[in-house]
CSV table of C-alpha atoms in Angstrom, one decimal:
chain,number,residue,atom,x,y,z
P,15,MET,CA,-26.7,-46.1,-34.2
P,16,THR,CA,-25.3,-47.0,-38.2
P,17,ALA,CA,-26.0,-44.0,-40.5
P,18,GLY,CA,-26.5,-45.9,-44.3
P,19,SER,CA,-26.0,-44.7,-47.9
P,20,GLN,CA,-26.6,-46.2,-51.3
P,21,VAL,CA,-23.5,-46.5,-53.1
P,22,GLY,CA,-23.9,-48.1,-56.8
P,23,GLY,CA,-26.9,-50.1,-55.7
P,24,GLU,CA,-25.3,-51.4,-52.3
P,25,VAL,CA,-25.9,-50.2,-48.9
P,26,VAL,CA,-22.6,-49.1,-47.4
P,27,THR,CA,-23.1,-48.7,-43.4
P,28,THR,CA,-20.6,-46.4,-41.8
P,29,ALA,CA,-19.8,-46.4,-37.5
P,30,PRO,CA,-21.0,-43.3,-35.9
P,31,ALA,CA,-18.2,-41.0,-34.6
P,32,GLU,CA,-17.0,-41.4,-31.3
P,33,PRO,CA,-17.6,-38.0,-29.4
P,34,LYS,CA,-14.2,-36.3,-28.7
P,35,GLU,CA,-13.2,-36.1,-24.7
P,36,GLU,CA,-12.6,-32.7,-23.9
P,37,PRO,CA,-8.6,-31.7,-22.7
P,38,ARG,CA,-8.4,-31.5,-19.3
P,39,PRO,CA,-7.0,-28.5,-17.4
P,40,GLU,CA,-4.0,-28.7,-16.4
P,41,LEU,CA,-3.7,-28.0,-12.8
P,42,LYS,CA,-1.5,-24.8,-12.1
P,43,ARG,CA,1.7,-25.3,-10.1
P,44,LYS,CA,1.5,-23.1,-7.0
P,45,ASP,CA,5.0,-21.0,-7.4
P,46,ASN,CA,6.1,-20.0,-4.2
P,47,ARG,CA,9.4,-18.5,-5.1
P,48,ALA,CA,8.0,-15.1,-4.2
P,49,TRP,CA,8.2,-15.9,-0.4
P,50,TRP,CA,11.8,-15.8,-0.8
P,51,LEU,CA,11.5,-11.8,-1.9
P,52,VAL,CA,9.5,-11.5,1.4
P,53,LEU,CA,12.1,-13.1,3.8
P,54,PRO,CA,14.2,-10.4,4.2
P,55,VAL,CA,11.4,-8.2,5.0
P,56,VAL,CA,10.6,-11.2,8.4
P,57,VAL,CA,13.9,-11.0,9.1
P,58,SER,CA,14.0,-7.4,9.5
P,59,VAL,CA,11.2,-7.4,11.5
P,60,ALA,CA,12.0,-10.3,14.0
P,61,PHE,CA,15.1,-8.4,14.4
P,62,THR,CA,13.8,-5.2,15.1
P,63,ALA,CA,10.1,-5.6,16.9
P,64,VAL,CA,9.8,-9.4,17.6
P,65,ILE,CA,13.6,-10.0,19.5
P,66,PRO,CA,13.5,-6.6,21.4
P,67,LEU,CA,9.5,-7.4,22.7
P,68,MET,CA,10.3,-10.7,23.7
P,69,THR,CA,13.5,-9.3,25.5
P,70,VAL,CA,10.8,-6.9,27.3
P,71,VAL,CA,8.8,-9.4,28.4
P,72,ASN,CA,11.4,-11.0,30.0
P,73,PHE,CA,12.2,-8.2,32.1
P,74,SER,CA,8.7,-7.8,32.8
P,75,VAL,CA,8.3,-10.6,34.9
P,76,GLN,CA,11.8,-10.1,36.5
P,77,ASP,CA,13.5,-8.1,39.3
P,78,VAL,CA,17.0,-7.5,37.8
P,79,PHE,CA,19.6,-6.6,40.3
P,80,SER,CA,22.3,-7.0,37.9
P,81,PRO,CA,22.9,-9.1,34.5
P,82,THR,CA,23.5,-12.2,36.5
P,83,ASP,CA,21.4,-11.9,39.6
P,84,ARG,CA,17.6,-12.1,38.6
P,85,VAL,CA,14.1,-12.7,40.7
P,86,PHE,CA,11.0,-14.2,38.8
P,87,VAL,CA,8.1,-12.3,40.4
P,88,GLY,CA,5.5,-13.1,37.9
P,89,LEU,CA,3.1,-10.6,37.3
P,90,ASP,CA,3.6,-8.3,39.9
P,91,TRP,CA,5.3,-5.1,38.2
P,92,PHE,CA,1.9,-5.3,36.0
P,93,TYR,CA,0.1,-5.2,39.2
P,94,GLU,CA,2.2,-2.3,40.8
P,95,ALA,CA,2.1,-0.3,37.0
P,96,LEU,CA,-1.4,-0.6,37.3
P,97,ARG,CA,-2.4,0.7,40.9
P,98,ARG,CA,0.2,3.6,40.8
P,99,PRO,CA,-1.8,6.7,40.7
P,100,GLU,CA,0.8,9.0,38.7
P,101,ASN,CA,0.6,6.2,36.1
P,102,ARG,CA,-3.4,6.6,36.0
P,103,GLU,CA,-2.9,10.4,36.2
P,104,ALA,CA,-0.6,10.4,33.2
P,105,PHE,CA,-2.8,8.3,31.1
P,106,LEU,CA,-5.6,10.8,31.2
P,107,ARG,CA,-3.2,13.5,30.5
P,108,THR,CA,-2.0,11.6,27.4
P,109,LEU,CA,-5.8,10.5,26.5
P,110,LEU,CA,-6.9,14.5,27.0
P,111,PHE,CA,-4.1,15.4,25.1
P,112,SER,CA,-4.6,13.2,22.1
P,113,ALA,CA,-8.3,14.5,22.1
P,114,GLN,CA,-7.6,17.9,22.1
P,115,VAL,CA,-5.0,17.1,19.0
P,116,LEU,CA,-7.6,15.5,17.0
P,117,LEU,CA,-10.3,18.5,17.9
P,118,VAL,CA,-8.3,20.8,16.6
P,119,GLU,CA,-5.4,19.0,13.8
P,120,ILE,CA,-8.3,17.4,12.0
P,121,PRO,CA,-10.8,20.2,11.1
P,122,LEU,CA,-7.7,22.8,10.7
P,123,GLY,CA,-5.9,20.2,8.2
P,124,VAL,CA,-9.3,19.6,5.7
P,125,ALA,CA,-9.9,23.6,5.9
P,126,ILE,CA,-6.5,24.4,4.6
P,127,ALA,CA,-6.5,21.5,2.3
P,128,VAL,CA,-9.8,23.1,1.0
P,129,ALA,CA,-8.4,26.2,0.8
P,130,MET,CA,-5.6,25.3,-1.1
P,131,PRO,CA,-5.2,25.9,-5.1
P,132,ARG,CA,-6.1,23.1,-7.2
P,133,ARG,CA,-4.3,24.6,-10.6
P,134,GLY,CA,-1.1,27.1,-11.4
P,135,PHE,CA,1.9,27.8,-10.1
P,136,TRP,CA,0.7,28.3,-6.6
P,137,VAL,CA,-0.3,24.5,-5.9
P,138,SER,CA,3.4,24.0,-5.7
P,139,VAL,CA,4.0,26.8,-3.5
P,140,ALA,CA,1.5,26.0,-1.6
P,141,LEU,CA,2.5,22.4,-1.4
P,142,VAL,CA,5.9,23.2,-0.7
P,143,LEU,CA,5.0,26.0,2.4
P,144,VAL,CA,2.6,23.4,4.0
P,145,ALA,CA,4.8,20.5,3.9
P,146,LEU,CA,8.1,22.8,5.7
P,147,PRO,CA,7.3,21.8,9.3
P,148,LEU,CA,7.0,18.0,7.9
P,149,LEU,CA,10.6,18.1,7.2
P,150,ILE,CA,11.8,19.6,10.3
P,151,PRO,CA,13.2,16.1,12.7
P,152,TRP,CA,11.3,16.5,16.3
P,153,ASN,CA,14.2,17.5,18.3
P,154,VAL,CA,14.7,20.5,16.7
P,155,VAL,CA,11.2,21.2,16.6
P,156,GLY,CA,11.1,21.2,20.5
P,157,THR,CA,14.6,23.2,20.7
P,158,ILE,CA,12.7,25.9,18.1
P,159,TRP,CA,9.9,25.9,20.5
P,160,GLN,CA,11.6,26.0,23.2
P,161,ILE,CA,13.2,29.2,22.5
P,162,PHE,CA,10.2,30.6,20.7
P,163,ALA,CA,8.4,30.4,23.3
P,164,ARG,CA,10.6,32.0,26.4
P,165,ALA,CA,9.4,35.0,27.6
P,166,ASP,CA,12.4,36.7,28.2
P,167,ILE,CA,14.0,35.9,24.9
P,168,GLY,CA,11.9,34.4,22.2
P,169,LEU,CA,9.6,36.5,20.0
P,170,GLY,CA,6.3,34.5,20.4
P,171,GLY,CA,6.9,34.6,24.4
P,172,TRP,CA,8.1,38.0,24.5
P,173,THR,CA,5.0,39.7,21.8
P,174,ILE,CA,2.0,37.5,24.1
P,175,ASN,CA,4.0,39.8,27.4
P,176,ASN,CA,4.6,43.1,26.1
P,177,VAL,CA,2.3,43.4,23.1
P,178,LEU,CA,-0.6,41.0,24.2
P,179,GLY,CA,-0.1,42.3,27.6
P,180,ILE,CA,-0.9,38.6,28.7
P,181,GLY,CA,1.2,36.9,31.7
P,182,PHE,CA,3.1,34.0,30.0
P,183,ASN,CA,5.9,32.1,31.2
P,184,TYR,CA,5.7,28.4,30.1
P,185,THR,CA,8.8,27.1,32.5
P,186,LEU,CA,6.4,28.3,35.8
P,187,ASP,CA,2.6,27.7,35.1
P,188,SER,CA,1.1,24.4,33.7
P,189,THR,CA,-1.4,26.1,31.6
P,190,ASP,CA,1.1,27.9,29.9
P,191,ALA,CA,2.9,24.9,29.3
P,192,TRP,CA,0.1,23.0,28.4
P,193,ILE,CA,-1.1,25.4,25.7
P,194,THR,CA,2.5,25.6,24.3
P,195,ILE,CA,3.3,22.0,23.6
P,196,LEU,CA,-0.4,21.4,22.2
P,197,VAL,CA,0.4,24.6,19.9
P,198,MET,CA,3.6,23.3,18.8
P,199,ASP,CA,2.2,20.0,18.0
P,200,VAL,CA,-0.8,21.8,15.8
P,201,TRP,CA,1.9,23.9,14.3
P,202,HIS,CA,4.0,20.2,13.5
P,203,TRP,CA,1.5,18.1,12.7
P,204,THR,CA,-1.5,19.7,11.1
P,205,PRO,CA,0.2,19.9,7.4
P,206,LEU,CA,0.1,16.2,7.6
P,207,VAL,CA,-3.9,16.3,7.6
P,208,ALA,CA,-3.9,18.8,5.3
P,209,LEU,CA,-1.8,17.1,2.7
P,210,LEU,CA,-3.7,13.7,3.1
P,211,ALA,CA,-6.7,15.5,2.8
P,212,TYR,CA,-5.4,17.6,-0.2
P,213,ALA,CA,-4.6,14.4,-1.8
P,214,GLY,CA,-8.4,13.0,-1.1
P,215,LEU,CA,-10.3,16.3,-2.8
P,216,ARG,CA,-7.8,16.1,-5.9
P,217,SER,CA,-9.0,12.3,-6.7
P,218,ILE,CA,-12.5,13.7,-6.6
P,219,PRO,CA,-13.8,13.6,-10.3
P,220,GLU,CA,-14.4,17.2,-11.7
P,221,PRO,CA,-17.7,16.2,-13.2
P,222,TYR,CA,-19.3,16.3,-9.5
P,223,PHE,CA,-18.2,19.8,-9.0
P,224,GLN,CA,-19.7,20.8,-12.8
P,225,ALA,CA,-22.8,19.2,-11.5
P,226,ALA,CA,-22.7,20.7,-8.0
P,227,GLN,CA,-22.8,24.0,-10.0
P,228,ILE,CA,-25.3,23.5,-12.6
P,229,ASP,CA,-27.8,22.8,-10.1
P,230,GLY,CA,-26.8,26.2,-8.2
P,231,ALA,CA,-25.2,24.5,-4.9
P,232,SER,CA,-23.1,26.4,-2.4
P,233,GLY,CA,-20.0,26.1,-1.5
P,234,TRP,CA,-21.1,24.7,1.9
P,235,ALA,CA,-23.5,22.0,0.4
P,236,THR,CA,-20.6,21.0,-2.1
P,237,PHE,CA,-18.3,20.6,0.7
P,238,ARG,CA,-20.8,18.6,3.1
P,239,HIS,CA,-22.2,16.4,0.1
P,240,ILE,CA,-19.8,15.7,-2.6
P,241,GLN,CA,-16.1,16.2,-0.5
P,242,LEU,CA,-16.9,15.7,2.6
P,243,PRO,CA,-18.2,12.1,1.5
P,244,ARG,CA,-15.1,11.5,-0.7
P,245,LEU,CA,-12.7,12.3,2.3
P,246,ARG,CA,-13.8,9.6,4.5
P,247,GLY,CA,-11.6,7.0,4.3
P,248,VAL,CA,-8.7,9.5,4.2
P,249,LEU,CA,-9.7,11.5,6.9
P,250,THR,CA,-9.8,7.6,8.7
P,251,ILE,CA,-6.4,7.1,8.1
P,252,ALA,CA,-5.5,10.4,9.5
P,253,ILE,CA,-7.1,10.2,12.5
P,254,LEU,CA,-5.5,7.0,13.4
P,255,LEU,CA,-1.6,8.2,12.4
P,256,ARG,CA,-2.6,11.5,14.4
P,257,PHE,CA,-3.8,9.7,17.6
P,258,MET,CA,-1.2,7.3,17.2
P,259,ASP,CA,1.7,9.9,17.2
P,260,SER,CA,-0.1,12.4,19.7
P,261,PHE,CA,-0.7,9.3,22.5
P,262,MET,CA,2.8,8.5,22.0
P,263,ILE,CA,4.4,11.9,21.7
P,264,TYR,CA,7.7,12.1,23.7
P,265,THR,CA,10.8,14.3,21.9
P,266,GLU,CA,9.4,17.7,21.8
P,267,PRO,CA,7.5,17.9,25.4
P,268,PHE,CA,10.6,16.5,26.4
P,269,VAL,CA,13.0,19.2,25.2
P,270,VAL,CA,10.6,21.8,25.7
P,271,THR,CA,9.4,21.1,29.0
P,272,GLY,CA,10.9,18.1,30.2
P,273,GLY,CA,7.6,16.7,31.2
P,274,GLY,CA,7.0,20.2,33.8
P,275,PRO,CA,6.2,22.4,35.7
P,276,GLY,CA,5.6,19.7,38.1
P,277,ASN,CA,3.9,16.7,36.2
P,278,ALA,CA,1.5,19.0,33.8
P,279,THR,CA,3.3,18.0,30.9
P,280,SER,CA,4.4,14.5,32.1
P,281,PHE,CA,3.0,12.2,29.1
P,282,LEU,CA,2.8,8.2,29.4
P,283,SER,CA,6.5,8.4,27.2
P,284,ILE,CA,7.9,10.6,29.3
P,285,LEU,CA,7.0,8.8,32.8
P,286,LEU,CA,8.3,5.6,31.0
P,287,SER,CA,11.6,6.9,30.1
P,288,LYS,CA,12.1,8.5,34.1
P,289,ILE,CA,11.7,4.9,34.8
P,290,ALA,CA,13.6,3.1,32.4
P,291,VAL,CA,16.3,5.3,32.2
P,292,GLY,CA,16.6,7.7,35.0
P,293,GLN,CA,15.3,5.3,37.7
P,294,PHE,CA,16.8,2.0,35.2
P,295,ASP,CA,14.2,-0.1,36.7
P,296,VAL,CA,14.0,-2.3,34.0
P,297,GLY,CA,11.4,-4.7,35.1
P,298,PRO,CA,9.0,-1.8,36.2
P,299,ALA,CA,9.6,-0.5,32.8
P,300,GLY,CA,9.2,-3.3,30.9
P,301,ALA,CA,5.6,-4.5,32.5
P,302,PHE,CA,4.7,-0.5,32.0
P,303,SER,CA,6.0,-0.7,28.3
P,304,LEU,CA,3.7,-3.6,27.7
P,305,ILE,CA,0.5,-2.1,29.4
P,306,TYR,CA,1.3,1.0,27.1
P,307,PHE,CA,1.6,-0.9,23.8
P,308,LEU,CA,-1.2,-2.7,24.7
P,309,ILE,CA,-3.6,0.2,25.3
P,310,VAL,CA,-2.2,1.8,22.2
P,311,GLN,CA,-3.3,-1.3,20.1
P,312,ILE,CA,-6.5,-1.3,21.7
P,313,LEU,CA,-7.9,2.1,21.2
P,314,CYS,CA,-6.3,2.0,17.3
P,315,TYR,CA,-8.8,-1.1,17.3
P,316,VAL,CA,-11.7,1.0,18.8
P,317,PHE,CA,-11.0,4.1,16.9
P,318,PHE,CA,-10.6,2.1,13.0
P,319,THR,CA,-13.7,-0.1,14.1
P,320,VAL,CA,-16.1,3.1,14.8
P,321,LEU,CA,-14.7,5.0,11.8
P,322,THR,CA,-15.1,2.4,9.5
P,323,ARG,CA,-18.3,1.4,10.6
P,324,SER,CA,-20.0,5.0,10.6
P,325,GLY,CA,-19.0,4.8,7.1
P,326,ARG,CA,-21.3,2.1,5.8
C-alpha cells in the first residue's frame, strides 16, 4: 500500500516503510576451559581409586605364587569367598554391629542436639566439648579404650568390677568385648550426629517456634511437628555416614580386641586384613574386597532410596 498527502494542490505518494528485521540472538559459545580446573581432581582420583581398584580386580582372578608366577583362575576366588562360613558369619556380625550403632547413635545424637544451647557463651563451650572425641585419631581412641576398659588397671573396668559388682573382662568374655566396642564407637561418633542435627536445628526459622509457642504446643509437639521434619535431610546424611563408617570399622576393634576373644569382634574388615596381610593371599583377598565393596554400595543405595522415598 502507498500513502498519499496533498502538498500545494499536488498529491504526493510515499512508499510504505519496510519492517525492520529483529536482530538474531547470537549463539553463546560453550566455554570448556572450566574442565581444566577439574582435571587435577580427575587425575588424583585415577591414581588413588581407579588404578588401585583395577589392580585388585587383576589380582582377584589370579592365583599369585610370586611376582613372576601367576595362574589365571577366573571366578574361583569369588565362589570360595561366598562359600566360606566364616565370611558369612563376619558379614552378619558386621551388619548387626552397624544396626546397633544406628539404633543408639541417631536418637542419642538428636537428643544431644536438642538439649544444646542456642544462644550465648555456652554455645561455643558446648560445641567444643561435643566435638572433642571427633578430633582424636582412630588408633588413639582404640588405645584409650583398651586401657580404660581393662579390668586390672583401667578406671572403667575397675569401676564396673569393684563398685558395681559386675564381673567384666573384655579380653575373656565375648559379650563384654562386644559391648566395649559398641560403647567405644558410640562415644567416638555420636558427636558427629549431634553436630549435624544441631546444624539442622539452627537452620529452622524462629517464626516456627514463635507460632508453636502462641498455639501452646508442648516441647514434644514442637519437636515432632517442627524440628523432626526439618531434620529429615540432615538425618539421611547422618545415617548414611554412620552406616558406611560402622560397616567398614577396622582400627578401633583391631587395637582393642584384635577381633577376639575368638571371633566375637572379627568383622569383615578384620577378616579381610588377616587374609591379605597375615596370610598374604592376594587373590582371595582381592575377590573378598570386591565383594565387600559391592555390599557397601548396595546397602548404601538401599538406605538412600528408602530414606528419600519415605520423605516424599
